[in-house]
Amino acid sequence: MRLTRAAEYAIRCIIYLAKQGRGVLANKNDIAERAEIPPHFLAKIGQDLAKAGLIEIRQGAKGGFVLVKEPRDITLLEVVETMIGEIYLNDCVARPSGCNALSACGVHQVWIRARNQLRDTLRQATFDKLIKKKICIPVSDVKNLTGLNNTRGRDNSPEPVKNLP
Amino acid sequence: MRLTRAAEYAIRCIIYLAKQGRGVLANKNDIAERAEIPPHFLAKIGQDLAKAGLIEIRQGAKGGFVLVKEPRDITLLEVVETMIGEIYLNDCVARPSGCNALSACGVHQVWIRARNQLRDTLRQATFDKLIKKKICIPVSDVKNLTGLNNTRGRDNSPEPVKNLP
DNA sequence: TTTATACAAGACAACAAACATCTTATTTAT
DNA sequence: ATAAATAAGATGTTTGTTGTCTTGTATAAA
Ligand code: SF4
Ligand code: SF4
């Protein structure tokens, strides 16, 4: 499992749409600008999200993206797996045939367990909950968006992870 | 986070050594053969494991790898993170400075939670427990190792994941 | 002391994936 | 008709994975 940029962008896109509410159309370039997503890349991501039934794409003048489902019916897991495929952590979880240990292998069992936990956690995070909290994607109020992830120059600074409680 | 081949190989290597017990020397090529690890690649992996203090490498004739710590003091997390670096799932968990949402972002909090759960699960898996169960890396008995992951020709067959209970 | 054995260290290369961008349609409101 | 907006997919750049290979060093045993 690896969260790609595309997946993070997709989440931001859905957040943006969820804030507006289901059925409300949003211009693609607006989304791209506010959520700091490369516009062309968003086009591709949007197609994936549409194929998965999360959004609907309106073509033509005054077109854009529309959220199809209610935010409370969309889970973080859904969005993430739409973009990066099903999470399985270890290869042998996805294809047990590779190793004949199957359920007998202790390590395998740990991966299964870790995978299920992770997916459950992401499944519990629905977008109605997510948009209630403050979020770094402003939808209409802030014009001067300061803090977005514009780590373009991909710095690999060590910067230790804080272990929040 | 992505479990690489190198990480899976490292786990198998430690499993092999753990089965023999701490302080018992094992020939590198034997490990490579039994655990189905490309020999030269194992050399590289071994160096990482040695740097992390998990094993000791004996050079020269009759050299090889020796487990330094007791199996019960080695966790799956330790081995995995030695090989792939600290697990953080999402970039912004590792570098909160990228996004000024910090603890305010609902999505961020989910990633933090998921990350902690995952790491805890892997930390609880110590190698004394792991080698008690049957495992697909035989150490001394089986000569005809049948079921190892020799998916060399990297098949991308769909083969759906079973949802074990 | 010489030799064969075994690992160290790091360069290098093939391949795949991520991360986009660009071009050429097609669709739709006006 | 025209302009606005997305679709579809070809293409390119960069990074990461998964090794292999070469040269050198340490050690045991003859
Ligand atoms: S040894 Fe266990 S964890 Fe590793 S590939 Fe085989 S079944 Fe999976
Ligand atoms: S929007 Fe939230 S989850 Fe996404 S990068 Fe910013 S802090 Fe992280």
XYZ file of C-alpha atoms (C1' of nucleotides) and ligand atoms in Angstrom:
406
model
C 0.000 0.000 0.000
C 1.209 3.422 -0.806
C -0.749 6.631 -0.786
C 0.080 8.322 -4.042
C -0.318 11.972 -4.917
C -3.240 11.029 -7.087
C -5.003 9.548 -4.063
C -4.356 12.580 -1.877
C -5.617 14.827 -4.687
C -8.718 12.686 -5.073
C -9.445 13.046 -1.370
C -9.096 16.810 -1.593
C -11.358 16.882 -4.600
C -14.069 14.920 -2.814
C -13.653 17.111 0.264
C -14.228 20.160 -1.879
C -17.333 18.672 -3.452
C -18.627 17.353 -0.152
C -18.404 20.805 1.365
C -20.655 22.083 -1.383
C -23.002 19.183 -0.927
C -24.325 16.473 -3.173
C -25.616 17.506 -6.577
C -23.936 20.916 -6.653
C -21.777 21.472 -9.707
C -18.230 22.710 -9.371
C -15.921 23.923 -12.064
C -12.932 21.670 -12.516
C -10.388 24.463 -12.654
C -11.792 26.012 -9.521
C -11.320 22.732 -7.714
C -7.814 22.427 -9.066
C -6.880 25.888 -7.902
C -8.382 25.721 -4.440
C -7.207 22.216 -3.695
C -3.792 22.757 -5.262
C -4.093 20.009 -7.823
C -2.385 20.195 -11.205
C -5.394 20.836 -13.466
C -4.607 18.239 -16.097
C -3.933 15.678 -13.452
C -7.296 16.404 -11.871
C -8.951 15.587 -15.174
C -7.524 12.111 -15.033
C -8.381 11.666 -11.390
C -11.910 12.888 -12.037
C -12.379 10.203 -14.656
C -11.402 7.534 -12.161
C -13.751 8.953 -9.563
C -16.549 9.038 -12.126
C -15.922 5.470 -13.187
C -16.204 4.469 -9.542
C -19.569 6.206 -9.317
C -18.499 8.816 -6.808
C -18.922 11.844 -9.008
C -20.632 12.718 -12.237
C -18.866 14.717 -14.914
C -20.818 17.285 -16.903
C -19.239 18.043 -20.223
C -19.521 21.164 -22.321
C -19.798 24.806 -21.385
C -20.621 25.306 -17.707
C -19.564 21.752 -17.118
C -17.681 20.379 -14.170
C -17.868 17.803 -11.404
C -20.877 16.887 -9.301
C -20.941 14.694 -6.234
C -23.298 11.793 -6.787
C -23.462 10.255 -3.330
C -24.143 11.835 0.018
C -20.935 12.654 1.906
C -21.981 10.325 4.730
C -22.076 7.451 2.244
C -18.564 8.000 0.984
C -15.682 6.525 2.926
C -12.041 7.419 2.846
C -11.347 3.781 2.001
C -13.527 4.012 -1.079
C -11.728 7.053 -2.419
C -8.280 5.716 -1.623
C -8.877 2.292 -3.139
C -10.424 3.840 -6.209
C -7.112 5.503 -6.839
C -4.527 2.977 -5.707
C -6.402 -0.300 -5.913
C -7.292 -2.594 -3.070
C -5.021 -2.336 -0.061
C -3.268 -5.527 0.898
C 0.103 -4.445 2.332
C 1.935 -7.628 1.394
C 1.906 -9.323 -1.983
C 1.119 -12.690 -0.493
C -2.076 -11.297 1.010
C -3.338 -10.488 -2.453
C -2.080 -13.691 -4.034
C -1.875 -16.452 -1.423
C -1.063 -18.920 -4.183
C 2.463 -17.541 -4.384
C 3.338 -19.067 -1.044
C 1.841 -22.348 0.115
C 2.053 -21.320 3.725
C -1.370 -19.690 3.452
C -3.093 -19.484 6.808
C -0.298 -21.500 8.363
C 2.323 -18.780 8.100
C 2.500 -16.628 11.200
C 3.759 -13.619 9.303
C 0.982 -13.927 6.799
C -1.581 -13.829 9.574
C -0.142 -10.614 10.926
C -0.417 -8.991 7.519
C -4.015 -10.113 7.168
C -4.806 -8.644 10.544
C -2.994 -5.379 9.865
C -4.706 -5.053 6.537
C -8.161 -5.578 7.983
C -7.560 -3.065 10.737
C -6.277 -0.472 8.330
C -9.169 -0.890 5.959
C -11.672 -0.758 8.804
C -10.218 2.482 10.064
C -10.390 4.052 6.629
C -13.898 2.714 6.133
C -15.098 4.368 9.304
C -13.965 7.752 8.069
C -16.934 9.054 6.117
C -16.835 12.438 4.463
C -19.678 13.943 6.478
C -17.437 13.524 9.511
C -14.348 14.676 7.690
C -15.759 17.979 6.488
C -17.066 18.876 9.923
C -13.548 19.435 11.131
C -11.522 22.290 9.892
C -9.645 21.258 6.820
C -6.894 22.779 4.796
C -8.965 23.003 1.613
C -10.959 26.207 1.800
C -14.147 26.118 -0.207
C -15.367 29.654 -0.499
C -14.244 31.970 2.273
C -10.461 32.185 2.262
C -8.944 33.712 -0.825
C -5.415 33.824 0.403
C -4.713 30.145 0.678
C -1.486 29.980 2.553
C -0.782 26.574 3.918
C -1.417 24.138 1.153
C 0.954 21.376 0.383
C 3.044 23.082 -2.200
C 6.061 20.951 -1.605
C 6.857 21.068 -5.263
C 10.591 20.852 -4.880
C 10.114 17.557 -3.054
C 12.338 18.140 -0.054
C 13.530 15.062 1.701
C 14.250 16.793 4.944
C 14.267 14.361 7.822
C 11.872 16.308 10.049
C 10.879 13.727 12.653
C 7.293 12.598 12.989
C 5.448 13.847 16.012
C 3.669 11.146 17.940
C 0.412 12.872 18.716
C -1.674 11.354 21.453
C 3.922 2.507 2.861
C 4.757 -0.354 0.631
C 6.230 -3.671 1.555
C 9.045 -4.205 -0.890
C 10.652 -7.467 -1.869
C 13.663 -6.450 0.135
C 11.513 -6.191 3.253
C 9.851 -9.553 2.695
C 13.274 -11.111 2.119
C 14.588 -9.527 5.296
C 11.718 -11.031 7.249
C 12.432 -14.470 5.809
C 16.087 -14.088 6.641
C 15.342 -13.213 10.255
C 12.842 -16.060 10.455
C 15.526 -18.453 9.316
C 17.997 -17.159 11.852
C 15.416 -17.050 14.614
C 14.594 -20.702 14.045
C 18.226 -21.535 14.625
C 18.344 -19.334 17.679
C 20.434 -16.392 18.733
C 24.180 -16.659 18.286
C 24.090 -19.544 15.840
C 25.941 -18.855 12.640
C 24.312 -19.491 9.298
C 25.911 -19.493 5.910
C 24.611 -16.714 3.720
C 24.130 -18.845 0.652
C 22.242 -21.426 2.648
C 19.862 -18.742 3.819
C 19.482 -17.460 0.293
C 18.677 -20.888 -1.034
C 16.243 -21.959 1.640
C 14.445 -18.642 1.848
C 14.441 -18.127 -1.914
C 16.337 -14.860 -1.856
C 18.630 -13.801 -4.691
C 22.060 -14.308 -3.082
C 23.583 -10.973 -4.028
C 20.474 -9.182 -2.932
C 20.653 -10.906 0.433
C 24.132 -9.501 0.870
C 22.735 -6.016 0.595
C 19.837 -6.756 2.884
C 22.169 -8.336 5.405
C 24.207 -5.170 5.583
C 21.107 -3.170 6.389
C 20.086 -5.643 9.052
C 23.592 -5.505 10.522
C 23.609 -1.723 10.545
C 20.333 -1.845 12.454
C 21.922 -4.132 15.025
C 19.718 -7.118 14.323
C 22.391 -9.432 13.026
C 26.130 -9.666 13.069
C 28.086 -10.518 9.954
C 31.138 -12.751 10.207
C 33.550 -12.306 7.366
C 36.042 -14.733 5.926
C 35.939 -18.469 5.483
C 33.140 -20.088 7.482
C 31.580 -16.703 7.777
C 27.914 -15.874 7.628
C 25.106 -14.236 9.537
C 24.389 -14.480 13.249
C 21.310 -13.273 15.063
C 22.321 -10.780 17.728
C 19.070 -10.303 19.615
C 16.701 -12.844 21.056
C 13.782 -13.592 18.729
C 11.336 -12.351 21.359
C 13.050 -8.970 21.289
C 12.724 -8.515 17.548
C 9.493 -7.165 16.178
C 8.128 -7.336 12.687
C 7.920 -3.545 12.761
C 11.636 -3.292 13.437
C 12.564 -5.461 10.494
C 10.115 -3.823 8.131
C 11.100 -0.278 9.026
C 14.761 -1.152 8.793
C 14.162 -1.969 5.174
C 11.570 0.547 4.020
C 11.985 3.373 6.497
C 9.469 4.587 9.014
C 5.873 3.904 8.095
C 3.685 6.959 7.810
C 1.139 6.126 5.104
C 0.600 9.715 4.023
C 3.286 12.257 3.241
C 1.725 14.894 5.453
C 2.051 12.593 8.453
C 5.797 12.557 8.004
C 6.060 16.257 7.187
C 3.196 18.162 8.790
C 4.834 21.385 7.695
C 3.706 20.734 4.149
C 0.117 21.430 5.066
C -0.805 23.950 7.737
C -3.917 22.031 8.639
C -1.900 19.959 11.090
C -4.056 18.541 13.840
C -7.009 20.521 12.532
C -7.439 18.464 9.374
C -9.886 15.616 9.815
C -8.237 13.516 7.139
C -4.859 14.019 8.709
C -6.156 12.694 12.001
C -7.419 9.541 10.347
C -4.019 8.909 8.823
C -2.337 9.420 12.165
C -4.693 6.956 13.752
C -4.313 4.396 10.983
C -0.579 4.708 11.115
C -0.406 4.180 14.860
C -2.651 1.149 14.691
C -0.648 -0.397 11.915
C 2.647 0.160 13.656
C 1.274 -1.211 16.925
C 0.095 -4.363 15.217
C 3.467 -4.922 13.616
C 5.209 -4.133 16.889
C 3.244 -6.795 18.710
C 4.415 -9.436 16.284
C 7.669 -10.659 17.803
C 9.696 -13.372 16.152
C 9.416 -15.847 19.001
C 5.681 -15.896 18.301
C 6.159 -15.938 14.564
C 8.412 -18.969 14.439
C 6.124 -20.994 16.668
C 3.614 -21.251 13.878
C 4.345 -23.255 10.824
C 6.052 -21.094 8.277
C 6.891 -21.520 4.657
C 10.636 -21.210 5.172
C 11.917 -24.613 6.163
C 15.050 -24.527 8.251
C 16.469 -28.018 8.280
C 13.920 -30.758 7.719
C 12.321 -30.355 4.319
C 14.654 -30.671 1.374
C 12.032 -30.553 -1.312
C 10.786 -27.021 -0.827
C 7.705 -26.860 -2.920
C 5.631 -23.850 -2.200
C 7.937 -20.914 -2.012
C 7.162 -17.668 -3.674
C 8.889 -18.276 -6.961
C 6.668 -15.910 -8.857
C 9.578 -14.899 -11.015
C 7.579 -14.209 -14.137
C 5.638 -11.638 -12.174
C 2.100 -12.637 -13.072
C -0.484 -9.980 -12.652
C -3.365 -12.392 -12.553
C -6.391 -10.803 -10.916
C -7.014 -13.594 -8.394
C -9.387 -11.946 -5.918
C -8.419 -11.526 -2.291
C -10.152 -13.821 0.139
C -11.693 -12.039 3.073
C -10.754 -14.349 5.881
C -12.685 -13.917 9.096
C 52.495 -18.111 4.546
C 49.734 -19.203 1.028
C 45.308 -20.320 -0.609
C 40.557 -20.823 -0.869
C 36.443 -19.226 1.143
C 33.160 -15.984 2.308
C 31.425 -11.367 2.978
C 31.906 -5.799 2.113
C 31.118 -1.895 -0.469
C 29.372 0.398 -3.923
C 28.771 1.156 -9.033
C 25.538 0.234 -12.469
C 21.566 -1.285 -15.205
C 16.920 -2.871 -16.399
C 12.396 -2.204 -15.382
C 8.217 -0.389 -13.441
C 5.533 3.134 -11.292
C 4.418 7.776 -10.140
C 3.482 12.214 -11.651
C 2.378 14.883 -14.632
C 1.737 17.501 -19.507
C 0.077 18.000 -24.145
C -2.706 17.155 -28.167
C -6.688 16.120 -30.471
C -11.450 15.146 -30.126
C -16.259 15.691 -28.345
C -19.968 17.707 -25.810
C -22.876 21.496 -24.422
C -24.786 26.318 -23.388
C -25.449 30.554 -25.548
C -22.006 28.807 -35.205
C -19.079 29.736 -31.423
C -16.849 29.448 -27.270
C -16.417 26.914 -23.099
C -15.520 22.917 -20.907
C -14.261 18.053 -20.373
C -12.705 13.187 -22.676
C -9.328 10.115 -24.056
C -5.051 8.765 -24.488
C -0.173 9.395 -26.156
C 3.978 10.961 -24.356
C 7.666 12.457 -21.252
C 10.287 13.060 -16.803
C 11.632 11.508 -12.517
C 11.959 8.321 -8.877
C 12.110 3.802 -6.823
C 12.546 -1.119 -6.998
C 15.102 -5.150 -7.811
C 18.535 -6.850 -8.673
C 23.752 -7.944 -10.883
C 28.662 -7.275 -11.115
C 33.282 -5.989 -9.887
C 36.846 -5.197 -6.874
C 38.513 -5.488 -2.318
C 39.084 -7.360 2.453
C 38.866 -10.561 6.277
C 39.369 -15.256 8.040
C 40.275 -20.274 8.503
C 42.795 -23.982 7.191
C 46.422 -26.326 4.621
S 6.654 -16.247 4.300
Fe 4.580 -15.792 5.032
S 4.483 -13.555 4.850
Fe 6.214 -14.172 3.567
S 5.354 -14.513 1.501
Fe 5.231 -16.497 2.534
S 3.130 -16.529 3.442
Fe 3.614 -14.385 2.952
S -5.561 17.907 3.393
Fe -5.214 16.919 5.382
S -4.621 14.824 4.789
Fe -4.365 16.069 2.929
S -2.209 16.816 2.999
Fe -3.425 18.392 4.047
S -3.287 17.776 6.253
Fe -2.717 15.996 5.047
